[in-house]
Protein backbone atom coordinates (compact mmCIF):
# COMPACT_ATOMS: atom_id res chain seq x y z
CA UNK A 1 0.00 0.00 0.00
CA UNK A 2 1.27 3.44 -0.92
CA UNK A 3 1.37 5.60 2.19
CA UNK A 4 2.37 9.26 2.16
CA UNK A 5 2.73 11.25 5.33
CA UNK A 6 2.17 14.94 4.74
CA UNK A 7 3.95 15.68 8.02
CA UNK A 8 5.29 13.17 10.52
CA UNK A 9 5.80 15.85 13.16
CA UNK A 10 4.42 19.30 13.92
CA UNK A 11 5.84 22.26 12.09
CA UNK A 12 7.52 25.07 13.99
CA UNK A 13 4.99 27.86 14.50
CA UNK A 14 3.92 30.10 13.00
CA UNK A 15 2.91 28.21 9.85
CA UNK A 16 3.86 30.12 6.71
CA UNK A 17 0.94 30.32 4.30
CA UNK A 18 0.94 31.36 0.67
CA UNK A 19 -2.62 32.37 -0.20
CA UNK A 20 -3.79 32.26 -3.83
CA UNK A 21 -6.84 34.36 -4.70
CA UNK A 22 -9.03 35.19 -7.69
CA UNK A 23 -11.86 37.18 -6.11
CA UNK A 24 -12.75 39.36 -3.18
CA UNK A 25 -10.32 37.87 -0.68
CA UNK A 26 -12.96 36.81 1.85
CA UNK A 27 -11.11 33.61 2.75
CA UNK A 28 -7.87 35.56 3.17
CA UNK A 29 -9.73 37.96 5.48
CA UNK A 30 -11.02 35.00 7.47
CA UNK A 31 -7.48 33.66 7.93
CA UNK A 32 -6.28 37.05 9.14
CA UNK A 33 -9.22 37.40 11.53
CA UNK A 34 -8.56 33.95 12.98
CA UNK A 35 -4.90 34.89 13.40
CA UNK A 36 -5.82 38.15 15.17
CA UNK A 37 -8.14 36.22 17.49
CA UNK A 38 -5.34 33.82 18.41
CA UNK A 39 -7.14 30.90 16.75
CA UNK A 40 -4.69 30.31 13.89
CA UNK A 41 -0.93 30.51 14.35
CA UNK A 42 0.13 31.64 10.88
CA UNK A 43 2.14 34.13 8.91
CA UNK A 44 1.13 35.13 5.39
CA UNK A 45 4.38 36.11 3.64
CA UNK A 46 2.79 35.93 0.19
CA UNK A 47 -0.53 36.46 -1.57
CA UNK A 48 -0.77 35.59 -5.27
CA UNK A 49 -3.66 36.98 -7.30
CA UNK A 50 -4.73 35.67 -10.68
CA UNK A 51 -5.63 39.13 -11.92
CA UNK A 52 -4.87 42.70 -10.81
CA UNK A 53 -8.48 43.86 -10.44
CA UNK A 54 -9.74 41.29 -7.95
CA UNK A 55 -10.87 42.76 -4.66
CA UNK A 56 -8.52 40.63 -2.62
CA UNK A 57 -5.49 42.54 -3.93
CA UNK A 58 -6.57 45.70 -2.12
CA UNK A 59 -7.32 43.71 1.05
CA UNK A 60 -3.88 42.08 0.98
CA UNK A 61 -2.13 45.41 0.52
CA UNK A 62 -4.24 47.05 3.24
CA UNK A 63 -3.10 44.30 5.59
CA UNK A 64 0.53 45.02 4.69
CA UNK A 65 1.02 41.72 2.87
CA UNK A 66 3.17 41.10 -0.16
CA UNK A 67 0.86 40.55 -3.11
CA UNK A 68 2.01 39.38 -6.54
CA UNK A 69 -0.21 39.23 -9.62
CA UNK A 70 0.51 36.19 -11.79
CA UNK A 71 -1.82 35.93 -14.81
CA UNK A 72 -2.22 32.67 -16.70
CA UNK A 73 -2.51 34.57 -19.98
CA UNK A 74 1.05 35.87 -19.60
CA UNK A 75 2.53 32.37 -19.90
CA UNK A 76 2.86 30.04 -22.84
CA UNK A 77 1.66 26.97 -20.96
CA UNK A 78 0.51 25.73 -17.58
CA UNK A 79 3.95 24.35 -16.76
CA UNK A 80 5.64 27.74 -17.05
CA UNK A 81 2.76 29.38 -15.16
CA UNK A 82 2.97 26.86 -12.31
CA UNK A 83 6.76 27.08 -12.13
CA UNK A 84 6.50 30.82 -11.56
CA UNK A 85 3.90 30.44 -8.82
CA UNK A 86 5.80 27.79 -6.88
CA UNK A 87 9.05 29.66 -7.36
CA UNK A 88 7.50 32.53 -5.42
CA UNK A 89 6.21 30.10 -2.76
CA UNK A 90 9.71 28.67 -2.30
CA UNK A 91 11.19 32.14 -2.17
CA UNK A 92 9.16 32.99 0.94
CA UNK A 93 9.51 29.52 2.46
CA UNK A 94 5.80 28.73 2.37
CA UNK A 95 4.98 25.62 4.40
CA UNK A 96 1.49 25.35 2.90
CA UNK A 97 -0.13 26.83 -0.19
CA UNK A 98 -3.83 27.60 0.28
CA UNK A 99 -6.18 28.11 -2.64
CA UNK A 100 -8.72 30.68 -1.49
CA UNK A 101 -11.28 30.99 -4.26
CA UNK A 102 -8.49 30.56 -6.79
CA UNK A 103 -9.80 29.68 -10.23
CA UNK A 104 -6.71 28.94 -12.34
CA UNK A 105 -5.59 25.34 -12.65
CA UNK A 106 -1.98 24.78 -11.56
CA UNK A 107 0.36 21.81 -11.74
CA UNK A 108 1.90 20.94 -8.41
CA UNK A 109 5.61 20.07 -8.24
CA UNK A 110 6.94 17.13 -6.26
CA UNK A 111 8.13 19.20 -3.30
CA UNK A 112 4.63 20.63 -2.82
CA UNK A 113 2.68 17.38 -3.10
CA UNK A 114 0.14 17.29 -0.25
CA UNK A 115 1.17 20.84 0.64
CA UNK A 116 -1.50 22.60 -1.42
CA UNK A 117 -5.00 22.85 0.06
CA UNK A 118 -8.20 23.95 -1.62
CA UNK A 119 -11.69 24.62 -0.35
CA UNK A 120 -14.69 23.94 -2.54
CA UNK A 121 -18.17 25.31 -1.70
CA UNK A 122 -19.98 21.97 -2.04
CA UNK A 123 -19.66 18.38 -0.86
CA UNK A 124 -17.26 16.77 -3.31
CA UNK A 125 -17.90 14.75 -5.49
CA UNK A 126 -21.22 16.60 -5.94
CA UNK A 127 -21.28 19.91 -7.81
CA UNK A 128 -17.56 20.02 -8.50
CA UNK A 129 -15.07 19.97 -11.34
CA UNK A 130 -14.42 22.29 -14.26
CA UNK A 131 -17.07 25.03 -14.47
CA UNK A 132 -18.38 24.58 -10.93
CA UNK A 133 -17.08 27.59 -9.02
CA UNK A 134 -18.41 30.49 -6.98
CA UNK A 135 -22.10 31.26 -7.24
CA UNK A 136 -22.58 28.71 -10.02
CA UNK A 137 -22.20 25.96 -7.42
CA UNK A 138 -25.00 27.32 -5.22
CA UNK A 139 -27.28 27.91 -8.20
CA UNK A 140 -26.83 24.26 -9.18
CA UNK A 141 -27.49 23.10 -5.62
CA UNK A 142 -30.80 24.98 -5.46
CA UNK A 143 -31.82 23.90 -8.96
CA UNK A 144 -31.23 20.24 -8.09
CA UNK A 145 -33.22 20.49 -4.88
CA UNK A 146 -30.73 18.80 -2.59
CA UNK A 147 -31.41 19.00 1.13
CA UNK A 148 -27.78 19.21 2.27
CA UNK A 149 -24.83 21.14 0.91
CA UNK A 150 -21.62 22.29 2.53
CA UNK A 151 -17.91 22.66 1.85
CA UNK A 152 -14.92 20.42 1.30
CA UNK A 153 -11.24 20.96 2.07
CA UNK A 154 -8.93 18.73 0.06
CA UNK A 155 -5.36 18.48 -1.06
CA UNK A 156 -5.13 19.82 -4.59
CA UNK A 157 -3.69 17.80 -7.43
CA UNK A 158 -3.47 18.55 -11.15
CA UNK A 159 -7.22 18.29 -11.76
CA UNK A 160 -10.10 20.46 -10.59
CA UNK A 161 -11.54 19.40 -7.20
CA UNK A 162 -9.93 15.99 -7.40
CA UNK A 163 -7.28 15.45 -4.71
CA UNK A 164 -7.65 13.61 -1.36
CA UNK A 165 -10.47 14.95 0.80
CA UNK A 166 -9.33 16.14 4.24
CA UNK A 167 -12.56 17.39 5.79
CA UNK A 168 -16.16 18.32 5.02
CA UNK A 169 -18.81 20.35 6.80
CA UNK A 170 -22.52 20.21 5.96
CA UNK A 171 -25.26 22.83 5.97
CA UNK A 172 -28.99 22.19 5.51
CA UNK A 173 -30.75 23.48 2.40
CA UNK A 174 -34.47 24.22 2.63
CA UNK A 175 -36.87 24.20 -0.27
CA UNK A 176 -37.18 27.98 -0.06
CA UNK A 177 -33.48 28.87 0.14
CA UNK A 178 -32.09 31.08 -2.60
CA UNK A 179 -28.57 30.62 -3.99
CA UNK A 180 -27.53 33.69 -2.00
CA UNK A 181 -28.79 32.15 1.24
CA UNK A 182 -27.03 28.85 0.51
CA UNK A 183 -23.83 30.76 -0.32
CA UNK A 184 -23.97 32.65 2.99
CA UNK A 185 -24.52 29.49 5.02
CA UNK A 186 -21.77 27.60 3.21
CA UNK A 187 -19.32 30.46 3.67
CA UNK A 188 -19.91 30.40 7.44
CA UNK A 189 -19.03 26.70 7.36
CA UNK A 190 -15.93 27.44 5.28
CA UNK A 191 -14.77 30.00 7.83
CA UNK A 192 -14.58 27.25 10.46
CA UNK A 193 -13.52 24.23 8.39
CA UNK A 194 -10.56 25.69 6.48
CA UNK A 195 -8.69 27.02 9.56
CA UNK A 196 -9.40 23.73 11.35
CA UNK A 197 -7.78 21.74 8.54
CA UNK A 198 -4.81 24.12 8.47
CA UNK A 199 -4.30 23.57 12.20
CA UNK A 200 -4.32 19.80 11.64
CA UNK A 201 -1.71 20.18 8.91
CA UNK A 202 0.51 22.33 11.13
CA UNK A 203 0.22 19.74 13.91
CA UNK A 204 1.34 16.94 11.58
CA UNK A 205 -1.91 15.01 12.00
CA UNK A 206 -2.91 14.39 8.38
CA UNK A 207 -1.78 11.17 6.72
CA UNK A 208 -2.55 10.34 3.08
CA UNK A 209 -3.09 6.68 2.20
CA UNK A 210 -3.45 6.38 -1.56
CA UNK A 211 -6.36 8.81 -2.21
CA UNK A 212 -7.74 8.80 1.33
CA UNK A 213 -6.72 10.87 4.33
CA UNK A 214 -6.50 9.70 7.91
CA UNK A 215 -6.62 12.23 10.75
CA UNK A 216 -4.35 11.05 13.53
CA UNK A 217 -5.27 11.64 17.17
Tab-separated table of C-alpha atoms in Angstrom:
chain	number	residue	atom	x	y	z
A	1	UNK	CA	0.000	0.000	0.000
A	2	UNK	CA	1.270	3.436	-0.920
A	3	UNK	CA	1.370	5.597	2.187
A	4	UNK	CA	2.366	9.255	2.156
A	5	UNK	CA	2.729	11.253	5.332
A	6	UNK	CA	2.172	14.936	4.742
A	7	UNK	CA	3.946	15.677	8.020
A	8	UNK	CA	5.291	13.170	10.524
A	9	UNK	CA	5.805	15.846	13.158
A	10	UNK	CA	4.416	19.298	13.923
A	11	UNK	CA	5.843	22.264	12.090
A	12	UNK	CA	7.515	25.066	13.991
A	13	UNK	CA	4.991	27.865	14.501
A	14	UNK	CA	3.921	30.101	12.996
A	15	UNK	CA	2.914	28.211	9.848
A	16	UNK	CA	3.855	30.123	6.713
A	17	UNK	CA	0.935	30.318	4.303
A	18	UNK	CA	0.944	31.360	0.675
A	19	UNK	CA	-2.622	32.368	-0.203
A	20	UNK	CA	-3.790	32.260	-3.827
A	21	UNK	CA	-6.843	34.357	-4.701
A	22	UNK	CA	-9.032	35.187	-7.691
A	23	UNK	CA	-11.865	37.181	-6.113
A	24	UNK	CA	-12.754	39.360	-3.183
A	25	UNK	CA	-10.323	37.872	-0.684
A	26	UNK	CA	-12.963	36.813	1.854
A	27	UNK	CA	-11.106	33.614	2.745
A	28	UNK	CA	-7.871	35.565	3.173
A	29	UNK	CA	-9.728	37.964	5.477
A	30	UNK	CA	-11.018	34.996	7.473
A	31	UNK	CA	-7.480	33.660	7.926
A	32	UNK	CA	-6.280	37.054	9.142
A	33	UNK	CA	-9.221	37.401	11.529
A	34	UNK	CA	-8.559	33.951	12.978
A	35	UNK	CA	-4.903	34.894	13.402
A	36	UNK	CA	-5.822	38.147	15.168
A	37	UNK	CA	-8.141	36.222	17.495
A	38	UNK	CA	-5.345	33.818	18.412
A	39	UNK	CA	-7.138	30.898	16.753
A	40	UNK	CA	-4.695	30.314	13.893
A	41	UNK	CA	-0.928	30.509	14.351
A	42	UNK	CA	0.132	31.637	10.882
A	43	UNK	CA	2.142	34.134	8.913
A	44	UNK	CA	1.133	35.133	5.387
A	45	UNK	CA	4.377	36.114	3.639
A	46	UNK	CA	2.793	35.928	0.190
A	47	UNK	CA	-0.525	36.455	-1.569
A	48	UNK	CA	-0.768	35.589	-5.266
A	49	UNK	CA	-3.662	36.985	-7.298
A	50	UNK	CA	-4.730	35.666	-10.683
A	51	UNK	CA	-5.633	39.131	-11.916
A	52	UNK	CA	-4.867	42.703	-10.810
A	53	UNK	CA	-8.478	43.863	-10.444
A	54	UNK	CA	-9.737	41.285	-7.950
A	55	UNK	CA	-10.869	42.764	-4.655
A	56	UNK	CA	-8.516	40.628	-2.616
A	57	UNK	CA	-5.491	42.542	-3.925
A	58	UNK	CA	-6.566	45.697	-2.115
A	59	UNK	CA	-7.319	43.714	1.048
A	60	UNK	CA	-3.883	42.082	0.980
A	61	UNK	CA	-2.133	45.408	0.524
A	62	UNK	CA	-4.245	47.046	3.240
A	63	UNK	CA	-3.097	44.297	5.594
A	64	UNK	CA	0.525	45.022	4.688
A	65	UNK	CA	1.016	41.719	2.870
A	66	UNK	CA	3.173	41.103	-0.162
A	67	UNK	CA	0.859	40.550	-3.114
A	68	UNK	CA	2.006	39.378	-6.538
A	69	UNK	CA	-0.214	39.228	-9.621
A	70	UNK	CA	0.510	36.186	-11.795
A	71	UNK	CA	-1.816	35.927	-14.805
A	72	UNK	CA	-2.217	32.667	-16.698
A	73	UNK	CA	-2.512	34.569	-19.983
A	74	UNK	CA	1.050	35.867	-19.605
A	75	UNK	CA	2.526	32.369	-19.895
A	76	UNK	CA	2.862	30.039	-22.839
A	77	UNK	CA	1.664	26.965	-20.955
A	78	UNK	CA	0.514	25.730	-17.584
A	79	UNK	CA	3.951	24.352	-16.758
A	80	UNK	CA	5.638	27.739	-17.046
A	81	UNK	CA	2.763	29.379	-15.164
A	82	UNK	CA	2.965	26.857	-12.313
A	83	UNK	CA	6.757	27.078	-12.133
A	84	UNK	CA	6.500	30.824	-11.556
A	85	UNK	CA	3.898	30.437	-8.817
A	86	UNK	CA	5.800	27.787	-6.884
A	87	UNK	CA	9.053	29.661	-7.358
A	88	UNK	CA	7.495	32.530	-5.423
A	89	UNK	CA	6.214	30.105	-2.763
A	90	UNK	CA	9.705	28.666	-2.301
A	91	UNK	CA	11.189	32.143	-2.174
A	92	UNK	CA	9.157	32.990	0.942
A	93	UNK	CA	9.513	29.519	2.464
A	94	UNK	CA	5.799	28.735	2.372
A	95	UNK	CA	4.978	25.619	4.402
A	96	UNK	CA	1.491	25.348	2.899
A	97	UNK	CA	-0.135	26.827	-0.194
A	98	UNK	CA	-3.830	27.601	0.278
A	99	UNK	CA	-6.180	28.111	-2.642
A	100	UNK	CA	-8.724	30.681	-1.495
A	101	UNK	CA	-11.282	30.988	-4.265
A	102	UNK	CA	-8.487	30.556	-6.785
A	103	UNK	CA	-9.801	29.676	-10.233
A	104	UNK	CA	-6.706	28.937	-12.337
A	105	UNK	CA	-5.586	25.337	-12.652
A	106	UNK	CA	-1.981	24.778	-11.561
A	107	UNK	CA	0.362	21.811	-11.744
A	108	UNK	CA	1.903	20.943	-8.406
A	109	UNK	CA	5.609	20.066	-8.238
A	110	UNK	CA	6.937	17.125	-6.265
A	111	UNK	CA	8.127	19.203	-3.304
A	112	UNK	CA	4.630	20.629	-2.819
A	113	UNK	CA	2.683	17.382	-3.095
A	114	UNK	CA	0.142	17.291	-0.250
A	115	UNK	CA	1.166	20.841	0.642
A	116	UNK	CA	-1.496	22.599	-1.422
A	117	UNK	CA	-4.995	22.851	0.059
A	118	UNK	CA	-8.195	23.946	-1.625
A	119	UNK	CA	-11.689	24.622	-0.346
A	120	UNK	CA	-14.693	23.938	-2.541
A	121	UNK	CA	-18.168	25.310	-1.695
A	122	UNK	CA	-19.980	21.972	-2.036
A	123	UNK	CA	-19.659	18.380	-0.858
A	124	UNK	CA	-17.260	16.765	-3.309
A	125	UNK	CA	-17.896	14.747	-5.489
A	126	UNK	CA	-21.219	16.599	-5.939
A	127	UNK	CA	-21.279	19.908	-7.809
A	128	UNK	CA	-17.564	20.019	-8.495
A	129	UNK	CA	-15.074	19.967	-11.341
A	130	UNK	CA	-14.424	22.293	-14.259
A	131	UNK	CA	-17.067	25.028	-14.475
A	132	UNK	CA	-18.375	24.583	-10.931
A	133	UNK	CA	-17.082	27.588	-9.020
A	134	UNK	CA	-18.409	30.491	-6.980
A	135	UNK	CA	-22.099	31.256	-7.240
A	136	UNK	CA	-22.581	28.708	-10.021
A	137	UNK	CA	-22.204	25.959	-7.419
A	138	UNK	CA	-25.002	27.316	-5.220
A	139	UNK	CA	-27.280	27.915	-8.196
A	140	UNK	CA	-26.829	24.261	-9.178
A	141	UNK	CA	-27.485	23.103	-5.618
A	142	UNK	CA	-30.800	24.979	-5.461
A	143	UNK	CA	-31.815	23.898	-8.961
A	144	UNK	CA	-31.229	20.240	-8.090
A	145	UNK	CA	-33.221	20.491	-4.877
A	146	UNK	CA	-30.727	18.799	-2.585
A	147	UNK	CA	-31.405	18.998	1.131
A	148	UNK	CA	-27.785	19.215	2.268
A	149	UNK	CA	-24.825	21.140	0.905
A	150	UNK	CA	-21.617	22.289	2.532
A	151	UNK	CA	-17.915	22.658	1.847
A	152	UNK	CA	-14.918	20.416	1.299
A	153	UNK	CA	-11.241	20.957	2.066
A	154	UNK	CA	-8.929	18.729	0.061
A	155	UNK	CA	-5.355	18.475	-1.061
A	156	UNK	CA	-5.128	19.820	-4.593
A	157	UNK	CA	-3.688	17.802	-7.430
A	158	UNK	CA	-3.469	18.552	-11.147
A	159	UNK	CA	-7.223	18.289	-11.757
A	160	UNK	CA	-10.102	20.460	-10.589
A	161	UNK	CA	-11.541	19.403	-7.196
A	162	UNK	CA	-9.927	15.989	-7.395
A	163	UNK	CA	-7.280	15.452	-4.705
A	164	UNK	CA	-7.647	13.609	-1.364
A	165	UNK	CA	-10.469	14.951	0.799
A	166	UNK	CA	-9.334	16.136	4.237
A	167	UNK	CA	-12.557	17.394	5.792
A	168	UNK	CA	-16.156	18.316	5.016
A	169	UNK	CA	-18.810	20.349	6.800
A	170	UNK	CA	-22.516	20.210	5.961
A	171	UNK	CA	-25.257	22.829	5.974
A	172	UNK	CA	-28.995	22.194	5.514
A	173	UNK	CA	-30.753	23.485	2.404
A	174	UNK	CA	-34.467	24.221	2.632
A	175	UNK	CA	-36.871	24.201	-0.271
A	176	UNK	CA	-37.181	27.982	-0.065
A	177	UNK	CA	-33.478	28.871	0.144
A	178	UNK	CA	-32.088	31.080	-2.597
A	179	UNK	CA	-28.565	30.621	-3.987
A	180	UNK	CA	-27.526	33.693	-1.997
A	181	UNK	CA	-28.792	32.148	1.237
A	182	UNK	CA	-27.033	28.855	0.512
A	183	UNK	CA	-23.834	30.757	-0.316
A	184	UNK	CA	-23.965	32.651	2.990
A	185	UNK	CA	-24.517	29.491	5.016
A	186	UNK	CA	-21.775	27.603	3.207
A	187	UNK	CA	-19.320	30.460	3.671
A	188	UNK	CA	-19.908	30.399	7.438
A	189	UNK	CA	-19.034	26.696	7.357
A	190	UNK	CA	-15.930	27.443	5.276
A	191	UNK	CA	-14.768	30.003	7.834
A	192	UNK	CA	-14.582	27.250	10.459
A	193	UNK	CA	-13.518	24.232	8.394
A	194	UNK	CA	-10.564	25.689	6.481
A	195	UNK	CA	-8.693	27.017	9.556
A	196	UNK	CA	-9.398	23.734	11.350
A	197	UNK	CA	-7.776	21.737	8.543
A	198	UNK	CA	-4.808	24.124	8.467
A	199	UNK	CA	-4.304	23.565	12.198
A	200	UNK	CA	-4.316	19.797	11.638
A	201	UNK	CA	-1.705	20.179	8.908
A	202	UNK	CA	0.507	22.327	11.133
A	203	UNK	CA	0.219	19.737	13.912
A	204	UNK	CA	1.344	16.936	11.581
A	205	UNK	CA	-1.906	15.010	12.002
A	206	UNK	CA	-2.907	14.387	8.382
A	207	UNK	CA	-1.779	11.171	6.717
A	208	UNK	CA	-2.549	10.341	3.085
A	209	UNK	CA	-3.092	6.679	2.197
A	210	UNK	CA	-3.454	6.385	-1.564
A	211	UNK	CA	-6.358	8.813	-2.211
A	212	UNK	CA	-7.739	8.802	1.332
A	213	UNK	CA	-6.724	10.867	4.329
A	214	UNK	CA	-6.497	9.697	7.914
A	215	UNK	CA	-6.620	12.229	10.747
A	216	UNK	CA	-4.349	11.045	13.527
A	217	UNK	CA	-5.266	11.636	17.170
